[in-house]
mmCIF file of C-alpha atoms in Angstrom:
data_model
loop_
_atom_site.group_PDB
_atom_site.id
_atom_site.type_symbol
_atom_site.label_atom_id
_atom_site.label_comp_id
_atom_site.label_asym_id
_atom_site.label_seq_id
_atom_site.Cartn_x
_atom_site.Cartn_y
_atom_site.Cartn_z
ATOM 1 C CA MET A 1 97.960 -18.520 -64.608
ATOM 2 C CA GLU A 2 99.772 -16.034 -66.718
ATOM 3 C CA ASP A 3 100.742 -12.407 -66.168
ATOM 4 C CA ASP A 4 101.378 -11.335 -70.005
ATOM 5 C CA TYR A 5 97.965 -10.812 -71.450
ATOM 6 C CA GLU A 6 98.975 -11.917 -74.800
ATOM 7 C CA VAL A 7 100.697 -15.004 -73.956
ATOM 8 C CA GLY A 8 97.704 -15.674 -71.420
ATOM 9 C CA SER A 9 95.405 -15.500 -74.366
ATOM 10 C CA LEU A 10 97.475 -17.846 -76.574
ATOM 11 C CA VAL A 11 97.738 -20.401 -73.836
ATOM 12 C CA ALA A 12 94.072 -19.915 -73.047
ATOM 13 C CA ASP A 13 93.382 -20.507 -76.973
ATOM 14 C CA MET A 14 95.673 -23.713 -76.951
ATOM 15 C CA PHE A 15 93.705 -25.227 -74.014
ATOM 16 C CA TRP A 16 90.234 -24.347 -74.910
ATOM 17 C CA GLN A 17 88.040 -27.461 -76.285
ATOM 18 C CA PRO A 18 84.448 -27.494 -76.982
ATOM 19 C CA GLY A 19 82.546 -27.940 -73.740
ATOM 20 C CA SER A 20 85.418 -26.589 -71.652
ATOM 21 C CA GLU A 21 86.098 -23.532 -69.744
ATOM 22 C CA VAL A 22 89.536 -21.916 -69.345
ATOM 23 C CA ILE A 23 89.821 -19.934 -66.125
ATOM 24 C CA ARG A 24 92.402 -17.398 -66.529
ATOM 25 C CA ALA A 25 94.138 -15.592 -63.615
ATOM 26 C CA SER A 26 96.859 -12.775 -63.709
ATOM 27 C CA SER A 27 98.112 -13.240 -60.414
ATOM 28 C CA ALA A 28 98.528 -16.004 -57.665
ATOM 29 C CA GLY A 29 95.853 -14.477 -55.474
ATOM 30 C CA ALA A 30 93.580 -14.672 -58.210
ATOM 31 C CA ALA A 31 94.362 -18.103 -58.955
ATOM 32 C CA LEU A 32 93.894 -19.293 -55.464
ATOM 33 C CA GLY A 33 90.472 -17.460 -55.275
ATOM 34 C CA ALA A 34 89.250 -19.300 -58.336
ATOM 35 C CA LEU A 35 90.330 -22.606 -56.630
ATOM 36 C CA ALA A 36 88.638 -21.684 -53.256
ATOM 37 C CA ASP A 37 85.151 -21.657 -54.675
ATOM 38 C CA SER A 38 85.186 -25.448 -55.163
ATOM 39 C CA ARG A 39 84.602 -25.267 -59.061
ATOM 40 C CA PRO A 40 85.644 -28.448 -61.099
ATOM 41 C CA ILE A 41 89.076 -27.805 -62.320
ATOM 42 C CA ASP A 42 91.152 -30.142 -64.202
ATOM 43 C CA LEU A 43 94.748 -28.720 -64.288
ATOM 44 C CA VAL A 44 96.653 -25.646 -63.006
ATOM 45 C CA PHE A 45 99.040 -24.106 -65.488
ATOM 46 C CA SER A 46 101.207 -21.402 -64.304
ATOM 47 C CA ASP A 47 104.370 -19.412 -65.171
ATOM 48 C CA VAL A 48 107.146 -19.817 -62.953
ATOM 49 C CA MET A 49 107.988 -16.089 -62.613
ATOM 50 C CA MET A 50 104.829 -14.133 -61.425
ATOM 51 C CA PRO A 51 104.381 -10.610 -60.174
ATOM 52 C CA GLY A 52 102.625 -9.642 -56.938
ATOM 53 C CA GLY A 53 104.740 -11.591 -54.191
ATOM 54 C CA MET A 54 104.012 -15.137 -55.053
ATOM 55 C CA ASN A 55 105.867 -17.092 -57.790
ATOM 56 C CA GLY A 56 104.586 -20.380 -59.513
ATOM 57 C CA VAL A 57 106.485 -22.468 -57.345
ATOM 58 C CA GLU A 58 105.041 -20.768 -54.227
ATOM 59 C CA LEU A 59 101.614 -21.191 -56.006
ATOM 60 C CA VAL A 60 101.963 -24.853 -56.273
ATOM 61 C CA ARG A 61 102.667 -25.457 -52.449
ATOM 62 C CA GLU A 62 99.379 -23.350 -51.855
ATOM 63 C CA VAL A 63 97.547 -25.473 -54.556
ATOM 64 C CA ARG A 64 98.579 -28.753 -53.024
ATOM 65 C CA LEU A 65 97.236 -27.715 -49.610
ATOM 66 C CA GLN A 66 93.962 -26.678 -50.943
ATOM 67 C CA ARG A 67 93.570 -29.423 -53.883
ATOM 68 C CA PRO A 68 96.198 -32.056 -53.807
ATOM 69 C CA GLU A 69 94.640 -34.116 -56.493
ATOM 70 C CA LEU A 70 95.005 -31.310 -59.001
ATOM 71 C CA PRO A 71 97.547 -31.552 -61.893
ATOM 72 C CA ILE A 72 99.948 -28.947 -61.740
ATOM 73 C CA LEU A 73 102.036 -27.701 -64.869
ATOM 74 C CA LEU A 74 104.556 -24.808 -64.778
ATOM 75 C CA ALA A 75 106.155 -23.047 -67.770
ATOM 76 C CA SER A 76 109.324 -20.997 -67.656
ATOM 77 C CA GLY A 77 111.359 -19.074 -70.273
ATOM 78 C CA PHE A 78 114.135 -18.788 -67.671
ATOM 79 C CA ALA A 79 116.606 -21.423 -66.223
ATOM 80 C CA GLY A 80 116.750 -19.391 -63.049
ATOM 81 C CA ALA A 81 116.073 -20.256 -59.359
ATOM 82 C CA GLY A 82 112.465 -20.486 -59.816
ATOM 83 C CA LYS A 83 112.676 -23.443 -62.347
ATOM 84 C CA LEU A 84 115.376 -25.081 -59.969
ATOM 85 C CA ALA A 85 113.116 -24.866 -56.933
ATOM 86 C CA ALA A 86 110.003 -26.217 -59.067
ATOM 87 C CA GLU A 87 112.120 -29.345 -60.089
ATOM 88 C CA GLN A 88 113.200 -29.791 -56.375
ATOM 89 C CA ASP A 89 109.565 -29.851 -55.624
ATOM 90 C CA GLY A 90 108.856 -32.304 -58.256
ATOM 91 C CA VAL A 91 106.765 -30.141 -60.182
ATOM 92 C CA SER A 92 106.802 -30.590 -64.048
ATOM 93 C CA ILE A 93 108.280 -27.666 -66.070
ATOM 94 C CA LEU A 94 107.615 -26.757 -69.525
ATOM 95 C CA SER A 95 110.178 -24.505 -71.369
ATOM 96 C CA LYS A 96 108.703 -21.583 -73.125
ATOM 97 C CA PRO A 97 108.077 -20.873 -75.873
ATOM 98 C CA CYS A 98 106.716 -24.203 -76.881
ATOM 99 C CA ALA A 99 104.661 -25.730 -79.610
ATOM 100 C CA LEU A 100 101.302 -27.053 -79.404
ATOM 101 C CA ASN A 101 102.480 -30.595 -79.345
ATOM 102 C CA GLU A 102 104.992 -29.929 -76.501
ATOM 103 C CA LEU A 103 102.073 -28.447 -74.422
ATOM 104 C CA ALA A 104 99.728 -31.199 -75.253
ATOM 105 C CA ARG A 105 102.467 -33.822 -74.343
ATOM 106 C CA ALA A 106 103.169 -31.973 -70.984
ATOM 107 C CA VAL A 107 99.643 -31.870 -70.246
ATOM 108 C CA ALA A 108 99.049 -35.361 -70.819
ATOM 109 C CA GLU A 109 102.070 -36.459 -68.626
ATOM 110 C CA VAL A 110 101.029 -34.514 -65.671
ATOM 111 C CA SER A 111 97.278 -35.239 -66.010
ATOM 112 C CA PHE A 112 98.305 -39.009 -66.250
ATOM 113 C CA CYS A 113 100.243 -38.900 -63.206
ATOM 114 C CA GLY A 114 97.302 -37.230 -61.463
ATOM 115 C CA THR A 115 99.463 -34.596 -59.349
ATOM 116 C CA GLY A 116 101.623 -33.075 -61.710
ATOM 117 C CA VAL A 117 104.453 -34.912 -59.841
ATOM 118 C CA ARG A 118 106.998 -36.773 -61.798
#
């Protein structure tokens, strides 16, 4: 989930692999809608700071209620309260901007753990 179209496109390109599908959402509501239809999803990746009344940390809490098995990775370009709250909830945070190898390493870490919790 990324509200900035250009950043979202870049991240989608970074995640895409042959045979895979990247589902993009520009709001927490859209992301929760995508999760609600029970389609297979391997990872939730979201910015911490989002418009529309729900930030990435609040999204994580909702995702954990619906699909607790999903790995979750949050990204942030800021070191504010949202990042601190995510860390307090045990959610992995990737600092933006990041290189492709940093993204790959972070995805592998949260996927290996199974829930995105360190």
